[in-house]
Amino acid sequence: ETGVTQTPRHLVMGMTNKKSLKCEQHLGHNAMYWYKQSAKKPLELMFVYSLEERVENNSVPSRFSPECPNSSHLFLHLHTLQPEDSALYLCASSQDGTGTYEQYFGPGTRLTVT
Amino acid sequence: DQQVKQNSPSLSVQEGRISILNCDYTNSMFDYFLWYKKYPAEGPTFLISISSIKDKNEDGRFTVFLNKSAKHLSLHIVPSQPGDSAVYFCAASARLTGGGNKLTFGTGTQLKVEL
Protein backbone atom coordinates (compact mmCIF):
# COMPACT_ATOMS: atom_id res chain seq x y z
CA GLU A 1 0.00 0.00 0.00
CA THR A 2 1.20 3.50 -0.74
CA GLY A 3 0.04 6.98 0.16
CA VAL A 4 -3.07 7.36 2.29
CA THR A 5 -5.70 4.64 2.36
CA GLN A 6 -9.23 4.79 3.75
CA THR A 7 -11.78 2.09 4.52
CA PRO A 8 -14.55 1.59 3.84
CA ARG A 9 -14.96 3.54 0.60
CA HIS A 10 -18.73 3.59 0.96
CA LEU A 11 -20.88 3.31 4.09
CA VAL A 12 -24.62 3.42 4.63
CA MET A 13 -25.76 3.59 8.22
CA GLY A 14 -28.92 4.24 10.16
CA MET A 15 -29.19 7.01 12.70
CA THR A 16 -28.93 4.58 15.63
CA ASN A 17 -25.89 2.69 14.34
CA LYS A 18 -22.29 2.95 15.50
CA LYS A 19 -19.58 2.67 12.87
CA SER A 20 -15.94 3.63 12.43
CA LEU A 21 -13.95 5.04 9.53
CA LYS A 22 -10.33 4.00 9.24
CA CYS A 23 -7.38 5.84 7.72
CA GLU A 24 -3.80 4.67 7.32
CA GLN A 25 -0.89 6.67 5.97
CA HIS A 26 2.22 4.98 4.51
CA LEU A 27 4.23 8.19 4.10
CA GLY A 28 5.98 8.38 7.47
CA HIS A 29 4.17 11.61 8.32
CA ASN A 30 3.61 12.92 11.84
CA ALA A 31 0.31 14.81 11.45
CA MET A 32 -3.11 13.49 10.39
CA TYR A 33 -6.39 15.19 9.60
CA TRP A 34 -10.10 14.52 9.09
CA TYR A 35 -12.03 16.67 6.60
CA LYS A 36 -15.69 16.68 5.60
CA GLN A 37 -16.99 17.61 2.16
CA SER A 38 -20.73 18.13 1.91
CA ALA A 39 -22.50 18.72 -1.39
CA LYS A 40 -21.90 22.20 -2.82
CA LYS A 41 -19.64 23.15 0.10
CA PRO A 42 -15.85 23.41 0.41
CA LEU A 43 -13.81 20.87 2.34
CA GLU A 44 -14.08 21.59 6.05
CA LEU A 45 -11.41 20.65 8.57
CA MET A 46 -12.77 18.55 11.44
CA PHE A 47 -9.82 17.31 13.51
CA VAL A 48 -6.03 17.55 13.54
CA TYR A 49 -3.59 15.23 15.26
CA SER A 50 0.09 16.08 15.54
CA LEU A 51 2.43 13.47 17.05
CA GLU A 52 -0.69 11.54 18.08
CA GLU A 53 -2.05 14.46 20.12
CA ARG A 54 -5.26 16.20 19.09
CA VAL A 55 -4.39 19.83 18.38
CA GLU A 56 -7.58 21.02 16.69
CA ASN A 57 -11.26 20.29 17.07
CA ASN A 58 -13.08 22.50 14.63
CA SER A 59 -16.38 22.78 16.56
CA VAL A 60 -17.39 19.27 15.55
CA PRO A 61 -20.42 17.68 17.29
CA SER A 62 -19.63 14.99 19.85
CA ARG A 63 -21.34 12.31 17.73
CA PHE A 64 -18.03 12.33 15.81
CA SER A 65 -15.17 10.94 17.92
CA PRO A 66 -11.63 10.73 16.53
CA GLU A 67 -8.89 8.39 17.68
CA CYS A 68 -5.21 8.35 16.76
CA PRO A 69 -3.53 5.27 18.30
CA ASN A 70 -0.22 5.88 16.49
CA SER A 71 1.23 8.17 13.85
CA SER A 72 0.13 5.92 10.97
CA HIS A 73 -3.51 5.31 11.90
CA LEU A 74 -6.51 7.55 12.40
CA PHE A 75 -10.09 6.57 13.14
CA LEU A 76 -13.36 8.44 13.14
CA HIS A 77 -15.98 6.82 15.34
CA LEU A 78 -19.57 7.63 14.42
CA HIS A 79 -22.68 7.27 16.57
CA THR A 80 -26.27 8.57 16.41
CA LEU A 81 -25.59 10.51 13.23
CA GLN A 82 -28.13 12.69 11.45
CA PRO A 83 -29.04 12.61 7.75
CA GLU A 84 -27.26 15.97 7.28
CA ASP A 85 -24.02 14.20 8.25
CA SER A 86 -24.10 12.42 4.90
CA ALA A 87 -20.97 13.57 3.10
CA LEU A 88 -17.55 12.57 1.80
CA TYR A 89 -15.09 12.13 4.69
CA LEU A 90 -11.45 12.60 3.75
CA CYS A 91 -8.35 11.76 5.70
CA ALA A 92 -5.03 13.51 5.07
CA SER A 93 -1.50 13.48 6.44
CA SER A 94 1.46 15.83 6.41
CA GLN A 95 5.00 16.07 7.71
CA ASP A 96 5.13 18.84 10.27
CA GLY A 97 8.31 20.75 11.06
CA THR A 98 9.98 20.58 7.65
CA GLY A 99 8.76 23.92 6.30
CA THR A 100 6.39 22.24 3.86
CA TYR A 101 2.65 22.55 4.15
CA GLU A 102 1.31 20.00 1.70
CA GLN A 103 -1.29 17.57 2.95
CA TYR A 104 -1.80 14.28 1.16
CA PHE A 105 -5.31 12.93 0.95
CA GLY A 106 -6.88 9.51 0.87
CA PRO A 107 -9.70 8.62 -1.54
CA GLY A 108 -12.40 9.31 1.05
CA THR A 109 -15.37 7.45 2.53
CA ARG A 110 -18.76 8.29 1.04
CA LEU A 111 -21.13 8.18 4.04
CA THR A 112 -24.91 8.05 3.73
CA VAL A 113 -27.03 8.32 6.87
CA THR A 114 -30.57 7.02 6.48
CA ASP B 1 -17.81 33.77 6.06
CA GLN B 2 -15.85 32.15 3.25
CA GLN B 3 -12.19 33.08 3.59
CA VAL B 4 -11.11 31.46 0.31
CA LYS B 5 -13.21 32.01 -2.79
CA GLN B 6 -13.14 30.58 -6.27
CA ASN B 7 -15.73 32.60 -8.12
CA SER B 8 -15.75 30.57 -11.32
CA PRO B 9 -17.47 27.21 -10.82
CA SER B 10 -16.42 26.05 -14.28
CA LEU B 11 -13.97 26.80 -17.07
CA SER B 12 -13.73 25.37 -20.57
CA VAL B 13 -10.50 25.61 -22.57
CA GLN B 14 -9.27 24.17 -25.85
CA GLU B 15 -6.41 21.70 -25.84
CA GLY B 16 -3.06 23.43 -26.21
CA ARG B 17 -4.31 26.79 -24.92
CA ILE B 18 -3.69 28.32 -21.48
CA SER B 19 -6.00 27.60 -18.54
CA ILE B 20 -6.15 30.28 -15.85
CA LEU B 21 -7.87 29.46 -12.57
CA ASN B 22 -8.37 32.19 -10.01
CA CYS B 23 -8.69 32.34 -6.24
CA ASP B 24 -9.23 35.18 -3.75
CA TYR B 25 -8.70 35.16 0.00
CA THR B 26 -9.50 37.50 2.84
CA ASN B 27 -7.25 36.46 5.75
CA SER B 28 -3.81 38.10 5.77
CA MET B 29 -2.56 35.48 8.26
CA PHE B 30 -2.42 32.74 5.63
CA ASP B 31 1.26 31.94 5.04
CA TYR B 32 1.14 29.33 2.29
CA PHE B 33 -1.15 28.63 -0.64
CA LEU B 34 -1.75 25.38 -2.47
CA TRP B 35 -3.60 24.05 -5.48
CA TYR B 36 -5.15 20.61 -5.55
CA LYS B 37 -6.69 18.64 -8.40
CA LYS B 38 -9.55 16.22 -7.85
CA TYR B 39 -10.95 13.53 -10.12
CA PRO B 40 -14.34 11.92 -9.37
CA ALA B 41 -14.23 9.18 -6.72
CA GLU B 42 -10.67 10.16 -5.70
CA GLY B 43 -9.24 12.35 -2.99
CA PRO B 44 -7.64 15.72 -3.84
CA THR B 45 -4.13 15.45 -5.27
CA PHE B 46 -1.53 18.08 -4.41
CA LEU B 47 -0.42 20.01 -7.48
CA ILE B 48 1.70 23.06 -6.62
CA SER B 49 2.18 25.52 -3.77
CA ILE B 50 3.60 28.95 -3.05
CA SER B 51 4.88 30.64 0.07
CA SER B 52 3.39 34.00 1.00
CA ILE B 53 6.84 35.57 0.66
CA LYS B 54 7.04 34.73 -3.04
CA ASP B 55 5.05 35.90 -6.03
CA LYS B 56 5.60 33.06 -8.47
CA ASN B 57 6.31 29.35 -8.45
CA GLU B 58 6.66 27.20 -11.54
CA ASP B 59 6.62 23.44 -11.98
CA GLY B 60 6.54 22.18 -15.54
CA ARG B 61 3.27 23.21 -17.18
CA PHE B 62 1.93 24.65 -13.92
CA THR B 63 2.66 28.13 -12.57
CA VAL B 64 1.10 29.75 -9.54
CA PHE B 65 1.12 33.53 -9.14
CA LEU B 66 0.46 35.33 -5.85
CA ASN B 67 -0.55 38.98 -5.54
CA LYS B 68 -0.54 39.68 -1.81
CA SER B 69 -1.74 43.25 -2.06
CA ALA B 70 -4.81 42.09 -3.97
CA LYS B 71 -5.13 38.88 -1.90
CA HIS B 72 -5.35 36.98 -5.15
CA LEU B 73 -3.68 33.93 -6.59
CA SER B 74 -3.95 32.18 -9.90
CA LEU B 75 -2.94 28.88 -11.43
CA HIS B 76 -1.78 28.84 -15.04
CA ILE B 77 -1.67 25.59 -16.98
CA VAL B 78 0.04 25.76 -20.35
CA PRO B 79 -0.39 23.97 -22.64
CA SER B 80 -3.66 22.50 -21.38
CA GLN B 81 -4.22 18.80 -22.01
CA PRO B 82 -7.41 16.70 -21.91
CA GLY B 83 -6.05 14.84 -18.86
CA ASP B 84 -6.10 18.14 -16.97
CA SER B 85 -9.90 18.02 -16.91
CA ALA B 86 -10.78 17.86 -13.21
CA VAL B 87 -11.95 20.00 -10.31
CA TYR B 88 -9.23 22.36 -9.07
CA PHE B 89 -9.25 23.54 -5.45
CA CYS B 90 -7.37 26.49 -4.05
CA ALA B 91 -6.33 26.16 -0.39
CA ALA B 92 -4.74 28.53 2.09
CA SER B 93 -2.66 27.36 5.03
CA ALA B 94 -2.28 28.64 8.57
CA ARG B 95 -0.01 27.04 11.14
CA LEU B 96 -1.58 25.51 14.24
CA THR B 97 -0.06 26.19 17.66
CA GLY B 98 0.08 22.52 18.61
CA GLY B 99 1.51 21.34 15.32
CA GLY B 100 0.23 20.69 11.84
CA ASN B 101 -1.50 23.25 9.68
CA LYS B 102 -5.08 24.13 8.84
CA LEU B 103 -6.06 24.24 5.19
CA THR B 104 -9.02 26.42 4.20
CA PHE B 105 -10.40 25.42 0.83
CA GLY B 106 -12.31 27.19 -1.91
CA THR B 107 -15.35 25.59 -3.51
CA GLY B 108 -13.44 24.48 -6.60
CA THR B 109 -13.43 25.16 -10.34
CA GLN B 110 -14.37 22.44 -12.79
CA LEU B 111 -11.89 22.61 -15.68
CA LYS B 112 -12.79 20.98 -18.97
CA VAL B 113 -10.13 20.77 -21.66
CA GLU B 114 -11.68 20.10 -25.02
CA LEU B 115 -10.06 18.59 -28.08
PDB file of C-alpha atoms in Angstrom:
ATOM      1  CA  GLU A   1       0.000   0.000   0.000  1.00  0.00           C
ATOM      2  CA  THR A   2       1.196   3.496  -0.743  1.00  0.00           C
ATOM      3  CA  GLY A   3       0.042   6.978   0.162  1.00  0.00           C
ATOM      4  CA  VAL A   4      -3.066   7.357   2.289  1.00  0.00           C
ATOM      5  CA  THR A   5      -5.702   4.643   2.361  1.00  0.00           C
ATOM      6  CA  GLN A   6      -9.233   4.791   3.755  1.00  0.00           C
ATOM      7  CA  THR A   7     -11.777   2.087   4.522  1.00  0.00           C
ATOM      8  CA  PRO A   8     -14.553   1.590   3.838  1.00  0.00           C
ATOM      9  CA  ARG A   9     -14.960   3.537   0.602  1.00  0.00           C
ATOM     10  CA  HIS A  10     -18.730   3.586   0.959  1.00  0.00           C
ATOM     11  CA  LEU A  11     -20.879   3.307   4.085  1.00  0.00           C
ATOM     12  CA  VAL A  12     -24.621   3.418   4.627  1.00  0.00           C
ATOM     13  CA  MET A  13     -25.764   3.586   8.219  1.00  0.00           C
ATOM     14  CA  GLY A  14     -28.923   4.242  10.161  1.00  0.00           C
ATOM     15  CA  MET A  15     -29.192   7.013  12.700  1.00  0.00           C
ATOM     16  CA  THR A  16     -28.933   4.582  15.628  1.00  0.00           C
ATOM     17  CA  ASN A  17     -25.892   2.694  14.337  1.00  0.00           C
ATOM     18  CA  LYS A  18     -22.292   2.947  15.498  1.00  0.00           C
ATOM     19  CA  LYS A  19     -19.575   2.671  12.867  1.00  0.00           C
ATOM     20  CA  SER A  20     -15.940   3.633  12.426  1.00  0.00           C
ATOM     21  CA  LEU A  21     -13.946   5.035   9.527  1.00  0.00           C
ATOM     22  CA  LYS A  22     -10.325   4.003   9.245  1.00  0.00           C
ATOM     23  CA  CYS A  23      -7.383   5.836   7.725  1.00  0.00           C
ATOM     24  CA  GLU A  24      -3.801   4.669   7.324  1.00  0.00           C
ATOM     25  CA  GLN A  25      -0.892   6.667   5.967  1.00  0.00           C
ATOM     26  CA  HIS A  26       2.216   4.981   4.515  1.00  0.00           C
ATOM     27  CA  LEU A  27       4.231   8.194   4.099  1.00  0.00           C
ATOM     28  CA  GLY A  28       5.978   8.377   7.467  1.00  0.00           C
ATOM     29  CA  HIS A  29       4.170  11.612   8.320  1.00  0.00           C
ATOM     30  CA  ASN A  30       3.610  12.917  11.844  1.00  0.00           C
ATOM     31  CA  ALA A  31       0.309  14.806  11.449  1.00  0.00           C
ATOM     32  CA  MET A  32      -3.105  13.490  10.387  1.00  0.00           C
ATOM     33  CA  TYR A  33      -6.393  15.193   9.598  1.00  0.00           C
ATOM     34  CA  TRP A  34     -10.099  14.522   9.091  1.00  0.00           C
ATOM     35  CA  TYR A  35     -12.030  16.667   6.603  1.00  0.00           C
ATOM     36  CA  LYS A  36     -15.692  16.678   5.604  1.00  0.00           C
ATOM     37  CA  GLN A  37     -16.987  17.605   2.162  1.00  0.00           C
ATOM     38  CA  SER A  38     -20.728  18.134   1.906  1.00  0.00           C
ATOM     39  CA  ALA A  39     -22.503  18.721  -1.386  1.00  0.00           C
ATOM     40  CA  LYS A  40     -21.897  22.198  -2.824  1.00  0.00           C
ATOM     41  CA  LYS A  41     -19.642  23.153   0.104  1.00  0.00           C
ATOM     42  CA  PRO A  42     -15.855  23.407   0.412  1.00  0.00           C
ATOM     43  CA  LEU A  43     -13.814  20.870   2.340  1.00  0.00           C
ATOM     44  CA  GLU A  44     -14.084  21.591   6.055  1.00  0.00           C
ATOM     45  CA  LEU A  45     -11.411  20.655   8.573  1.00  0.00           C
ATOM     46  CA  MET A  46     -12.771  18.552  11.439  1.00  0.00           C
ATOM     47  CA  PHE A  47      -9.824  17.312  13.507  1.00  0.00           C
ATOM     48  CA  VAL A  48      -6.034  17.553  13.539  1.00  0.00           C
ATOM     49  CA  TYR A  49      -3.594  15.228  15.257  1.00  0.00           C
ATOM     50  CA  SER A  50       0.088  16.078  15.544  1.00  0.00           C
ATOM     51  CA  LEU A  51       2.431  13.474  17.053  1.00  0.00           C
ATOM     52  CA  GLU A  52      -0.694  11.537  18.078  1.00  0.00           C
ATOM     53  CA  GLU A  53      -2.048  14.458  20.115  1.00  0.00           C
ATOM     54  CA  ARG A  54      -5.261  16.198  19.094  1.00  0.00           C
ATOM     55  CA  VAL A  55      -4.391  19.831  18.379  1.00  0.00           C
ATOM     56  CA  GLU A  56      -7.578  21.023  16.693  1.00  0.00           C
ATOM     57  CA  ASN A  57     -11.261  20.285  17.068  1.00  0.00           C
ATOM     58  CA  ASN A  58     -13.079  22.504  14.632  1.00  0.00           C
ATOM     59  CA  SER A  59     -16.378  22.776  16.556  1.00  0.00           C
ATOM     60  CA  VAL A  60     -17.391  19.266  15.551  1.00  0.00           C
ATOM     61  CA  PRO A  61     -20.424  17.682  17.288  1.00  0.00           C
ATOM     62  CA  SER A  62     -19.634  14.986  19.845  1.00  0.00           C
ATOM     63  CA  ARG A  63     -21.343  12.314  17.729  1.00  0.00           C
ATOM     64  CA  PHE A  64     -18.026  12.329  15.813  1.00  0.00           C
ATOM     65  CA  SER A  65     -15.172  10.944  17.922  1.00  0.00           C
ATOM     66  CA  PRO A  66     -11.633  10.730  16.526  1.00  0.00           C
ATOM     67  CA  GLU A  67      -8.889   8.392  17.680  1.00  0.00           C
ATOM     68  CA  CYS A  68      -5.211   8.350  16.760  1.00  0.00           C
ATOM     69  CA  PRO A  69      -3.532   5.272  18.304  1.00  0.00           C
ATOM     70  CA  ASN A  70      -0.217   5.882  16.494  1.00  0.00           C
ATOM     71  CA  SER A  71       1.235   8.165  13.848  1.00  0.00           C
ATOM     72  CA  SER A  72       0.130   5.921  10.968  1.00  0.00           C
ATOM     73  CA  HIS A  73      -3.509   5.311  11.899  1.00  0.00           C
ATOM     74  CA  LEU A  74      -6.507   7.545  12.396  1.00  0.00           C
ATOM     75  CA  PHE A  75     -10.090   6.572  13.136  1.00  0.00           C
ATOM     76  CA  LEU A  76     -13.364   8.444  13.140  1.00  0.00           C
ATOM     77  CA  HIS A  77     -15.984   6.817  15.345  1.00  0.00           C
ATOM     78  CA  LEU A  78     -19.566   7.635  14.416  1.00  0.00           C
ATOM     79  CA  HIS A  79     -22.678   7.267  16.566  1.00  0.00           C
ATOM     80  CA  THR A  80     -26.265   8.570  16.413  1.00  0.00           C
ATOM     81  CA  LEU A  81     -25.593  10.515  13.226  1.00  0.00           C
ATOM     82  CA  GLN A  82     -28.130  12.690  11.452  1.00  0.00           C
ATOM     83  CA  PRO A  83     -29.043  12.614   7.745  1.00  0.00           C
ATOM     84  CA  GLU A  84     -27.263  15.968   7.284  1.00  0.00           C
ATOM     85  CA  ASP A  85     -24.022  14.204   8.246  1.00  0.00           C
ATOM     86  CA  SER A  86     -24.103  12.421   4.896  1.00  0.00           C
ATOM     87  CA  ALA A  87     -20.967  13.572   3.104  1.00  0.00           C
ATOM     88  CA  LEU A  88     -17.550  12.565   1.803  1.00  0.00           C
ATOM     89  CA  TYR A  89     -15.089  12.131   4.688  1.00  0.00           C
ATOM     90  CA  LEU A  90     -11.454  12.602   3.751  1.00  0.00           C
ATOM     91  CA  CYS A  91      -8.347  11.759   5.699  1.00  0.00           C
ATOM     92  CA  ALA A  92      -5.029  13.515   5.070  1.00  0.00           C
ATOM     93  CA  SER A  93      -1.497  13.482   6.437  1.00  0.00           C
ATOM     94  CA  SER A  94       1.464  15.834   6.413  1.00  0.00           C
ATOM     95  CA  GLN A  95       5.004  16.068   7.711  1.00  0.00           C
ATOM     96  CA  ASP A  96       5.126  18.841  10.270  1.00  0.00           C
ATOM     97  CA  GLY A  97       8.312  20.746  11.057  1.00  0.00           C
ATOM     98  CA  THR A  98       9.980  20.583   7.648  1.00  0.00           C
ATOM     99  CA  GLY A  99       8.760  23.919   6.299  1.00  0.00           C
ATOM    100  CA  THR A 100       6.394  22.242   3.855  1.00  0.00           C
ATOM    101  CA  TYR A 101       2.650  22.545   4.152  1.00  0.00           C
ATOM    102  CA  GLU A 102       1.309  20.005   1.705  1.00  0.00           C
ATOM    103  CA  GLN A 103      -1.288  17.571   2.952  1.00  0.00           C
ATOM    104  CA  TYR A 104      -1.802  14.281   1.163  1.00  0.00           C
ATOM    105  CA  PHE A 105      -5.315  12.934   0.948  1.00  0.00           C
ATOM    106  CA  GLY A 106      -6.877   9.508   0.873  1.00  0.00           C
ATOM    107  CA  PRO A 107      -9.704   8.615  -1.539  1.00  0.00           C
ATOM    108  CA  GLY A 108     -12.400   9.308   1.047  1.00  0.00           C
ATOM    109  CA  THR A 109     -15.365   7.446   2.529  1.00  0.00           C
ATOM    110  CA  ARG A 110     -18.758   8.290   1.044  1.00  0.00           C
ATOM    111  CA  LEU A 111     -21.131   8.179   4.035  1.00  0.00           C
ATOM    112  CA  THR A 112     -24.905   8.052   3.730  1.00  0.00           C
ATOM    113  CA  VAL A 113     -27.032   8.323   6.874  1.00  0.00           C
ATOM    114  CA  THR A 114     -30.573   7.024   6.483  1.00  0.00           C
TER     115      THR A 114
ATOM    116  CA  ASP B   1     -17.806  33.767   6.065  1.00  0.00           C
ATOM    117  CA  GLN B   2     -15.850  32.154   3.255  1.00  0.00           C
ATOM    118  CA  GLN B   3     -12.187  33.077   3.589  1.00  0.00           C
ATOM    119  CA  VAL B   4     -11.110  31.455   0.311  1.00  0.00           C
ATOM    120  CA  LYS B   5     -13.205  32.007  -2.787  1.00  0.00           C
ATOM    121  CA  GLN B   6     -13.137  30.582  -6.269  1.00  0.00           C
ATOM    122  CA  ASN B   7     -15.734  32.597  -8.122  1.00  0.00           C
ATOM    123  CA  SER B   8     -15.754  30.571 -11.323  1.00  0.00           C
ATOM    124  CA  PRO B   9     -17.466  27.211 -10.825  1.00  0.00           C
ATOM    125  CA  SER B  10     -16.424  26.049 -14.278  1.00  0.00           C
ATOM    126  CA  LEU B  11     -13.968  26.805 -17.070  1.00  0.00           C
ATOM    127  CA  SER B  12     -13.735  25.370 -20.573  1.00  0.00           C
ATOM    128  CA  VAL B  13     -10.498  25.610 -22.571  1.00  0.00           C
ATOM    129  CA  GLN B  14      -9.265  24.172 -25.850  1.00  0.00           C
ATOM    130  CA  GLU B  15      -6.411  21.701 -25.839  1.00  0.00           C
ATOM    131  CA  GLY B  16      -3.059  23.433 -26.209  1.00  0.00           C
ATOM    132  CA  ARG B  17      -4.312  26.787 -24.916  1.00  0.00           C
ATOM    133  CA  ILE B  18      -3.694  28.316 -21.485  1.00  0.00           C
ATOM    134  CA  SER B  19      -6.001  27.600 -18.542  1.00  0.00           C
ATOM    135  CA  ILE B  20      -6.147  30.278 -15.849  1.00  0.00           C
ATOM    136  CA  LEU B  21      -7.866  29.461 -12.568  1.00  0.00           C
ATOM    137  CA  ASN B  22      -8.372  32.194 -10.014  1.00  0.00           C
ATOM    138  CA  CYS B  23      -8.690  32.343  -6.241  1.00  0.00           C
ATOM    139  CA  ASP B  24      -9.229  35.183  -3.754  1.00  0.00           C
ATOM    140  CA  TYR B  25      -8.704  35.162   0.001  1.00  0.00           C
ATOM    141  CA  THR B  26      -9.502  37.499   2.841  1.00  0.00           C
ATOM    142  CA  ASN B  27      -7.254  36.459   5.747  1.00  0.00           C
ATOM    143  CA  SER B  28      -3.811  38.095   5.774  1.00  0.00           C
ATOM    144  CA  MET B  29      -2.561  35.477   8.256  1.00  0.00           C
ATOM    145  CA  PHE B  30      -2.420  32.736   5.630  1.00  0.00           C
ATOM    146  CA  ASP B  31       1.259  31.943   5.035  1.00  0.00           C
ATOM    147  CA  TYR B  32       1.139  29.334   2.293  1.00  0.00           C
ATOM    148  CA  PHE B  33      -1.145  28.631  -0.635  1.00  0.00           C
ATOM    149  CA  LEU B  34      -1.750  25.384  -2.472  1.00  0.00           C
ATOM    150  CA  TRP B  35      -3.600  24.047  -5.478  1.00  0.00           C
ATOM    151  CA  TYR B  36      -5.149  20.611  -5.553  1.00  0.00           C
ATOM    152  CA  LYS B  37      -6.686  18.644  -8.403  1.00  0.00           C
ATOM    153  CA  LYS B  38      -9.547  16.222  -7.851  1.00  0.00           C
ATOM    154  CA  TYR B  39     -10.953  13.533 -10.117  1.00  0.00           C
ATOM    155  CA  PRO B  40     -14.339  11.924  -9.369  1.00  0.00           C
ATOM    156  CA  ALA B  41     -14.225   9.181  -6.718  1.00  0.00           C
ATOM    157  CA  GLU B  42     -10.670  10.161  -5.697  1.00  0.00           C
ATOM    158  CA  GLY B  43      -9.236  12.354  -2.988  1.00  0.00           C
ATOM    159  CA  PRO B  44      -7.640  15.718  -3.836  1.00  0.00           C
ATOM    160  CA  THR B  45      -4.126  15.446  -5.268  1.00  0.00           C
ATOM    161  CA  PHE B  46      -1.526  18.082  -4.415  1.00  0.00           C
ATOM    162  CA  LEU B  47      -0.416  20.006  -7.476  1.00  0.00           C
ATOM    163  CA  ILE B  48       1.699  23.059  -6.620  1.00  0.00           C
ATOM    164  CA  SER B  49       2.183  25.515  -3.772  1.00  0.00           C
ATOM    165  CA  ILE B  50       3.600  28.948  -3.050  1.00  0.00           C
ATOM    166  CA  SER B  51       4.882  30.636   0.068  1.00  0.00           C
ATOM    167  CA  SER B  52       3.392  33.998   1.003  1.00  0.00           C
ATOM    168  CA  ILE B  53       6.842  35.575   0.660  1.00  0.00           C
ATOM    169  CA  LYS B  54       7.041  34.728  -3.036  1.00  0.00           C
ATOM    170  CA  ASP B  55       5.052  35.900  -6.028  1.00  0.00           C
ATOM    171  CA  LYS B  56       5.603  33.060  -8.474  1.00  0.00           C
ATOM    172  CA  ASN B  57       6.314  29.350  -8.449  1.00  0.00           C
ATOM    173  CA  GLU B  58       6.664  27.202 -11.535  1.00  0.00           C
ATOM    174  CA  ASP B  59       6.621  23.436 -11.980  1.00  0.00           C
ATOM    175  CA  GLY B  60       6.538  22.182 -15.538  1.00  0.00           C
ATOM    176  CA  ARG B  61       3.271  23.210 -17.180  1.00  0.00           C
ATOM    177  CA  PHE B  62       1.929  24.650 -13.923  1.00  0.00           C
ATOM    178  CA  THR B  63       2.660  28.126 -12.570  1.00  0.00           C
ATOM    179  CA  VAL B  64       1.104  29.752  -9.536  1.00  0.00           C
ATOM    180  CA  PHE B  65       1.116  33.530  -9.135  1.00  0.00           C
ATOM    181  CA  LEU B  66       0.460  35.330  -5.854  1.00  0.00           C
ATOM    182  CA  ASN B  67      -0.547  38.977  -5.538  1.00  0.00           C
ATOM    183  CA  LYS B  68      -0.535  39.679  -1.810  1.00  0.00           C
ATOM    184  CA  SER B  69      -1.744  43.252  -2.056  1.00  0.00           C
ATOM    185  CA  ALA B  70      -4.810  42.085  -3.967  1.00  0.00           C
ATOM    186  CA  LYS B  71      -5.129  38.875  -1.900  1.00  0.00           C
ATOM    187  CA  HIS B  72      -5.350  36.981  -5.155  1.00  0.00           C
ATOM    188  CA  LEU B  73      -3.680  33.928  -6.587  1.00  0.00           C
ATOM    189  CA  SER B  74      -3.955  32.184  -9.901  1.00  0.00           C
ATOM    190  CA  LEU B  75      -2.940  28.877 -11.430  1.00  0.00           C
ATOM    191  CA  HIS B  76      -1.784  28.839 -15.038  1.00  0.00           C
ATOM    192  CA  ILE B  77      -1.671  25.589 -16.982  1.00  0.00           C
ATOM    193  CA  VAL B  78       0.038  25.757 -20.349  1.00  0.00           C
ATOM    194  CA  PRO B  79      -0.387  23.966 -22.639  1.00  0.00           C
ATOM    195  CA  SER B  80      -3.656  22.497 -21.380  1.00  0.00           C
ATOM    196  CA  GLN B  81      -4.223  18.797 -22.008  1.00  0.00           C
ATOM    197  CA  PRO B  82      -7.409  16.697 -21.910  1.00  0.00           C
ATOM    198  CA  GLY B  83      -6.048  14.845 -18.864  1.00  0.00           C
ATOM    199  CA  ASP B  84      -6.102  18.139 -16.968  1.00  0.00           C
ATOM    200  CA  SER B  85      -9.904  18.019 -16.914  1.00  0.00           C
ATOM    201  CA  ALA B  86     -10.780  17.855 -13.214  1.00  0.00           C
ATOM    202  CA  VAL B  87     -11.948  20.004 -10.314  1.00  0.00           C
ATOM    203  CA  TYR B  88      -9.231  22.362  -9.067  1.00  0.00           C
ATOM    204  CA  PHE B  89      -9.249  23.545  -5.451  1.00  0.00           C
ATOM    205  CA  CYS B  90      -7.371  26.489  -4.053  1.00  0.00           C
ATOM    206  CA  ALA B  91      -6.327  26.161  -0.394  1.00  0.00           C
ATOM    207  CA  ALA B  92      -4.736  28.532   2.093  1.00  0.00           C
ATOM    208  CA  SER B  93      -2.662  27.356   5.028  1.00  0.00           C
ATOM    209  CA  ALA B  94      -2.281  28.638   8.566  1.00  0.00           C
ATOM    210  CA  ARG B  95      -0.014  27.043  11.144  1.00  0.00           C
ATOM    211  CA  LEU B  96      -1.584  25.515  14.241  1.00  0.00           C
ATOM    212  CA  THR B  97      -0.059  26.186  17.657  1.00  0.00           C
ATOM    213  CA  GLY B  98       0.081  22.522  18.610  1.00  0.00           C
ATOM    214  CA  GLY B  99       1.507  21.337  15.318  1.00  0.00           C
ATOM    215  CA  GLY B 100       0.227  20.686  11.837  1.00  0.00           C
ATOM    216  CA  ASN B 101      -1.504  23.255   9.677  1.00  0.00           C
ATOM    217  CA  LYS B 102      -5.079  24.126   8.836  1.00  0.00           C
ATOM    218  CA  LEU B 103      -6.062  24.244   5.188  1.00  0.00           C
ATOM    219  CA  THR B 104      -9.023  26.417   4.205  1.00  0.00           C
ATOM    220  CA  PHE B 105     -10.400  25.420   0.826  1.00  0.00           C
ATOM    221  CA  GLY B 106     -12.309  27.187  -1.908  1.00  0.00           C
ATOM    222  CA  THR B 107     -15.355  25.595  -3.505  1.00  0.00           C
ATOM    223  CA  GLY B 108     -13.441  24.481  -6.599  1.00  0.00           C
ATOM    224  CA  THR B 109     -13.432  25.162 -10.338  1.00  0.00           C
ATOM    225  CA  GLN B 110     -14.372  22.441 -12.789  1.00  0.00           C
ATOM    226  CA  LEU B 111     -11.894  22.614 -15.681  1.00  0.00           C
ATOM    227  CA  LYS B 112     -12.786  20.977 -18.965  1.00  0.00           C
ATOM    228  CA  VAL B 113     -10.128  20.772 -21.659  1.00  0.00           C
ATOM    229  CA  GLU B 114     -11.682  20.104 -25.024  1.00  0.00           C
ATOM    230  CA  LEU B 115     -10.059  18.593 -28.080  1.00  0.00           C
TER     231      LEU B 115
END
